[in-house]
Short mmCIF file of C-alpha atoms in Angstrom, two decimals:
data_model
loop_
_atom_site.label_atom_id
_atom_site.label_comp_id
_atom_site.label_asym_id
_atom_site.label_seq_id
_atom_site.Cartn_x
_atom_site.Cartn_y
_atom_site.Cartn_z
CA MET A 1 146.35 64.36 183.33
CA VAL A 2 145.83 63.58 179.74
CA GLY A 3 141.93 63.55 180.17
CA ASN A 4 142.63 66.99 181.11
CA LYS A 5 145.06 67.53 178.40
CA ARG A 6 142.75 66.08 175.81
CA THR A 7 140.09 68.20 176.66
CA LYS A 8 142.00 71.65 177.20
CA GLY A 9 143.43 70.69 173.36
CA LYS A 10 140.62 69.95 171.93
CA THR A 11 138.51 73.03 173.46
CA SER A 12 140.80 75.19 172.32
CA VAL A 13 140.75 73.42 168.93
CA LEU A 14 137.09 75.02 169.21
CA TYR A 15 138.09 78.24 170.23
CA LEU A 16 140.01 79.27 167.04
CA VAL A 17 138.36 77.69 165.28
CA THR A 18 135.15 80.05 166.48
CA THR A 19 137.57 82.75 166.07
CA LEU A 20 137.52 82.04 162.34
CA VAL A 21 133.85 81.66 161.58
CA MET A 22 133.80 84.91 163.37
CA LEU A 23 136.49 87.30 161.38
CA LEU A 24 135.17 85.70 158.17
CA MET A 25 131.40 86.73 159.30
CA THR A 26 132.39 90.03 160.14
CA PHE A 27 135.14 90.57 157.06
CA PRO A 28 133.30 91.48 154.44
CA PHE A 29 131.12 94.97 156.69
CA VAL A 30 134.46 95.45 158.11
CA TYR A 31 135.73 95.72 154.57
CA LEU A 32 132.39 98.56 154.84
CA VAL A 33 132.67 99.91 156.72
CA LEU A 34 136.26 100.67 156.65
CA HIS A 35 136.27 101.98 152.99
CA SER A 36 133.11 104.19 153.43
CA PHE A 37 135.63 106.11 155.28
CA ALA A 38 138.52 105.85 153.03
CA ALA A 39 140.02 108.33 151.01
CA TRP A 40 139.02 107.48 147.15
CA ASP A 41 142.48 106.79 145.96
CA GLN A 42 142.62 103.84 148.09
CA VAL A 43 139.06 102.56 147.46
CA ASP A 44 139.66 98.75 147.03
CA ARG A 45 143.00 98.88 146.60
CA LYS A 46 144.06 98.12 149.70
CA ILE A 47 142.62 95.64 152.22
CA ILE A 48 143.13 98.18 155.42
CA PRO A 49 143.23 101.95 154.09
CA THR A 50 145.48 104.31 155.72
CA THR A 51 144.02 107.60 154.71
CA PHE A 52 140.67 108.63 155.80
CA SER A 53 138.27 111.26 154.92
CA LEU A 54 134.31 111.43 155.09
CA ARG A 55 134.13 112.27 151.09
CA SER A 56 131.82 109.73 150.33
CA TRP A 57 129.32 110.15 153.01
CA THR A 58 129.53 114.21 151.79
CA TRP A 59 129.01 113.04 147.95
CA LEU A 60 126.73 110.80 149.35
CA PHE A 61 124.38 113.97 151.61
CA GLY A 62 124.46 115.51 148.36
CA GLY A 63 127.59 117.12 148.81
CA SER A 64 128.72 117.02 145.43
CA ALA A 65 126.89 117.98 141.98
CA THR A 66 126.99 114.53 141.02
CA SER A 67 125.02 113.02 143.75
CA ALA A 68 122.62 116.54 144.02
CA ASP A 69 119.72 114.03 142.18
CA VAL A 70 119.88 110.76 143.69
CA PRO A 71 117.03 111.14 145.90
CA TRP A 72 119.56 108.94 149.04
CA ILE A 73 118.42 110.38 152.64
CA GLY A 74 113.89 110.68 150.79
CA ALA A 75 115.34 106.51 150.11
CA PHE A 76 116.80 106.34 153.03
CA VAL A 77 113.00 107.74 155.36
CA ASN A 78 111.08 105.41 152.65
CA THR A 79 112.84 103.06 153.54
CA THR A 80 111.90 103.07 156.99
CA ILE A 81 108.45 104.15 156.92
CA VAL A 82 107.49 101.22 153.68
CA ALA A 83 109.14 98.50 156.98
CA THR A 84 108.29 99.57 160.10
CA ILE A 85 104.63 100.13 158.55
CA ALA A 86 104.39 96.56 157.43
CA THR A 87 106.21 94.75 159.57
CA PHE A 88 103.27 96.19 162.14
CA LEU A 89 100.68 94.63 160.27
CA MET A 90 102.29 91.04 160.09
CA MET A 91 103.24 91.13 163.81
CA ILE A 92 99.27 92.46 164.29
CA PHE A 93 98.01 90.30 161.65
CA ALA A 94 100.49 87.34 163.15
CA LEU A 95 99.70 87.89 166.96
CA MET A 96 95.45 87.72 167.30
CA VAL A 97 95.45 85.06 163.44
CA GLY A 98 98.63 83.30 165.72
CA TYR A 99 95.79 83.19 169.27
CA ALA A 100 93.02 82.35 167.47
CA LEU A 101 94.54 79.27 166.29
CA ALA A 102 96.31 78.03 169.19
CA LYS A 103 93.45 79.70 172.05
CA ILE A 104 90.24 78.92 169.94
CA GLU A 105 88.03 76.35 168.90
CA PHE A 106 86.03 76.65 165.81
CA LYS A 107 85.10 75.09 162.98
CA GLY A 108 87.56 74.29 159.86
CA LYS A 109 90.60 75.58 162.46
CA LYS A 110 92.47 71.58 161.60
CA PHE A 111 91.79 73.25 157.95
CA VAL A 112 93.51 76.73 158.72
CA ASN A 113 96.07 75.40 160.20
CA SER A 114 96.82 72.43 157.11
CA PHE A 115 96.73 75.05 154.93
CA ILE A 116 98.92 77.80 156.35
CA LEU A 117 102.11 75.12 155.91
CA PHE A 118 101.10 74.24 152.93
CA GLN A 119 101.36 77.46 151.32
CA MET A 120 104.69 77.78 153.32
CA PHE A 121 106.18 75.51 151.23
CA PHE A 122 105.07 78.06 147.80
CA PRO A 123 108.03 79.87 147.40
CA ALA A 124 107.18 83.18 147.05
CA ILE A 125 107.85 84.08 143.86
CA ILE A 126 105.50 81.89 142.17
CA LEU A 127 102.73 84.71 143.65
CA LEU A 128 104.64 87.93 142.03
CA ILE A 129 102.52 88.18 138.90
CA PRO A 130 99.19 87.93 140.64
CA GLN A 131 99.74 90.33 143.28
CA PHE A 132 101.58 92.80 140.55
CA LEU A 133 98.57 92.02 138.61
CA MET A 134 96.11 92.88 141.86
CA VAL A 135 98.44 95.95 143.13
CA THR A 136 98.03 97.69 138.59
CA LYS A 137 93.64 97.23 138.20
CA VAL A 138 93.49 99.04 141.99
CA GLY A 139 95.92 102.03 140.74
CA LEU A 140 98.62 100.76 143.97
CA LEU A 141 101.56 100.64 141.76
CA ASP A 142 104.43 103.25 142.92
CA SER A 143 102.86 104.02 146.28
CA TYR A 144 103.59 102.72 149.96
CA ALA A 145 100.46 100.77 149.94
CA GLY A 146 101.25 98.94 147.00
CA MET A 147 104.80 98.34 148.41
CA ILE A 148 103.09 96.87 152.53
CA ILE A 149 99.32 95.64 151.09
CA PRO A 150 100.70 92.90 149.52
CA THR A 151 103.37 91.70 152.13
CA ALA A 152 101.40 92.41 155.60
CA ILE A 153 100.65 88.85 155.99
CA SER A 154 103.86 85.82 157.39
CA LEU A 155 102.22 82.85 157.15
CA TRP A 156 105.71 82.55 158.80
CA ALA A 157 105.35 84.23 161.72
CA ILE A 158 102.00 82.81 162.93
CA PHE A 159 103.23 79.68 162.35
CA MET A 160 105.71 80.84 165.81
CA TYR A 161 102.93 82.99 167.09
CA THR A 162 100.57 79.42 166.94
CA ASN A 163 103.23 76.97 168.42
CA PHE A 164 104.79 79.78 171.54
CA PHE A 165 100.44 80.45 172.13
CA LYS A 166 100.44 76.64 172.45
CA ALA A 167 102.62 76.18 175.26
CA ILE A 168 101.16 78.88 177.75
CA PRO A 169 98.90 76.81 180.44
CA ASP A 170 95.61 77.67 178.63
CA ALA A 171 94.32 78.05 183.01
CA LEU A 172 96.66 81.33 182.22
CA ILE A 173 93.60 82.51 180.11
CA GLU A 174 90.81 80.70 181.64
CA ALA A 175 91.31 82.28 184.69
CA ALA A 176 91.48 86.32 183.04
CA LYS A 177 88.58 85.25 181.50
CA LEU A 178 86.84 84.21 184.62
CA ASP A 179 87.68 88.00 185.75
CA GLY A 180 85.54 89.76 183.22
CA ALA A 181 88.12 89.64 180.73
CA THR A 182 87.89 89.64 177.23
CA GLU A 183 89.19 88.05 174.33
CA MET A 184 91.71 90.49 172.93
CA GLN A 185 92.38 91.57 176.72
CA VAL A 186 93.62 88.45 177.14
CA LEU A 187 95.71 88.04 174.03
CA PHE A 188 97.33 91.50 174.37
CA LYS A 189 97.02 91.58 178.22
CA VAL A 190 97.45 88.56 179.15
CA VAL A 191 98.77 86.39 176.54
CA LEU A 192 101.72 88.86 174.61
CA PRO A 193 103.75 90.47 178.63
CA MET A 194 104.32 86.93 178.20
CA SER A 195 105.50 86.01 174.44
CA LYS A 196 108.50 89.05 174.51
CA SER A 197 110.98 87.26 173.62
CA ILE A 198 109.21 84.97 170.77
CA THR A 199 108.00 88.75 169.22
CA THR A 200 111.10 89.83 169.75
CA VAL A 201 112.11 87.27 168.17
CA ILE A 202 109.57 87.34 164.86
CA PHE A 203 109.82 91.33 165.39
CA LEU A 204 113.50 91.26 164.16
CA PHE A 205 113.11 88.85 161.56
CA LEU A 206 110.37 89.86 159.89
CA PHE A 207 111.74 93.34 159.85
CA THR A 208 114.82 92.22 158.04
CA ASP A 209 113.80 90.20 155.86
CA ARG A 210 111.55 93.81 155.02
CA TRP A 211 114.14 95.66 155.18
CA THR A 212 115.89 94.01 152.51
CA ASN A 213 113.50 93.18 150.21
CA LEU A 214 114.44 94.54 146.66
CA LEU A 215 112.28 92.20 144.05
CA TRP A 216 109.68 93.29 145.37
CA ASP A 217 109.93 97.37 145.44
CA MET A 218 111.99 97.12 142.29
CA ILE A 219 108.73 95.79 140.33
CA VAL A 220 105.80 98.11 142.69
CA SER A 221 108.45 101.94 143.35
CA LYS A 222 108.68 103.71 139.46
CA SER A 223 110.30 106.72 140.93
CA ASP A 224 111.94 108.54 143.50
CA ALA A 225 109.12 108.91 145.68
CA THR A 226 108.86 105.73 146.76
CA VAL A 227 112.00 104.10 145.81
CA THR A 228 114.03 102.13 148.63
CA LEU A 229 117.83 102.52 149.70
CA ASN A 230 118.15 98.86 147.91
CA VAL A 231 116.29 99.47 145.25
CA LEU A 232 118.87 102.57 144.32
CA ILE A 233 121.74 101.55 145.27
CA SER A 234 121.07 98.53 142.76
CA GLN A 235 120.64 100.70 140.49
CA MET A 236 123.06 103.64 140.99
CA PHE A 237 125.61 100.36 141.53
CA GLY A 238 125.71 101.05 136.99
CA PRO A 239 126.05 104.73 136.01
CA TYR A 240 127.80 105.41 140.20
CA GLY A 241 130.17 102.42 139.56
CA THR A 242 132.81 104.27 139.03
CA TYR A 243 132.18 106.14 142.74
CA PRO A 244 133.03 102.83 144.60
CA GLY A 245 133.43 104.85 148.36
CA PRO A 246 129.93 106.67 148.41
CA MET A 247 128.55 103.10 147.25
CA TYR A 248 130.25 101.41 150.72
CA ALA A 249 129.07 104.77 152.44
CA ALA A 250 125.12 103.50 150.41
CA SER A 251 125.21 100.04 151.91
CA VAL A 252 126.26 101.65 155.36
CA LEU A 253 123.56 103.59 156.00
CA LEU A 254 121.11 100.84 154.47
CA THR A 255 123.15 97.81 157.14
CA LEU A 256 123.26 99.96 160.65
CA PRO A 257 120.24 100.37 162.31
CA LEU A 258 119.46 96.17 161.38
CA ILE A 259 122.97 96.46 162.97
CA ILE A 260 122.19 99.07 165.60
CA LEU A 261 118.19 96.64 165.67
CA PHE A 262 120.33 93.45 167.20
CA LEU A 263 121.90 94.96 170.08
CA ILE A 264 119.44 97.00 171.18
CA PHE A 265 117.62 93.31 172.00
CA SER A 266 120.21 91.03 171.35
CA LYS A 267 119.10 88.95 175.03
CA ARG A 268 115.58 88.84 173.87
CA PHE A 269 116.28 87.55 170.94
CA GLN A 270 118.96 85.16 172.33
CA ASP A 271 115.75 83.80 174.72
CA GLY A 272 113.30 83.91 171.61
CA MET A 273 115.84 81.57 170.09
CA GLN A 274 115.99 79.15 172.65
CA PHE A 275 112.82 78.68 172.50
CA THR A 276 113.09 77.66 168.58
CA LEU A 277 115.35 75.37 168.93
CA LYS A 278 113.31 73.15 171.28
#
């Protein structure tokens, strides 16, 4: 009886701590959403607003003369284009390189593996100046290509795919080759369907990282034609600091796609995370 009471007590404490941590983690986003719909006279003046309005959202989408020249919709479209294409390129490149490192024997394989691991320890910020100079010299400054190409390779994704593919039995791959499958057919028709969970994890991390990228986009984007949403938000906090409601609405607009993606792929994400934690 005493042991059962202690176990129940520990479980109750664990649930309480978990609930508190969850509330602390979700409160900033809840605050963001509530104040994006709050009446302007209550924004940042009450923790939980009592009066709600769509004024912040209508202002954001051009419902005011002061916001008419701010390209919020264009910035959202730019962010979607850049993040989608960059993530696709990172996924395809990581998929093929990871498969080659895991299942194909070639000279210099150990060196390539060691080089990737070595590069992963370098802070990405030290490459900013060389990348900027290269983008400038080839004329890709202030363009989608300039924002996408330098971020089209993820060493982390290659590392994750390589380790996952090593766990796939070679017998399956050899059987597919005996049936006449090429390496590319083996990769996309045999290996990839078995890698849905880890692919989901890699996709969500890469897309989130690219979607929220601020520094590189701020360096490359020089006009409204290429500005991304996170860059625009950072620029608008200065001149539009007196409009906190629309800034909250813009932040919700930036965050919402990521939450929707996670909710869609949550099951596969959890399955993939179980592999990464092994």
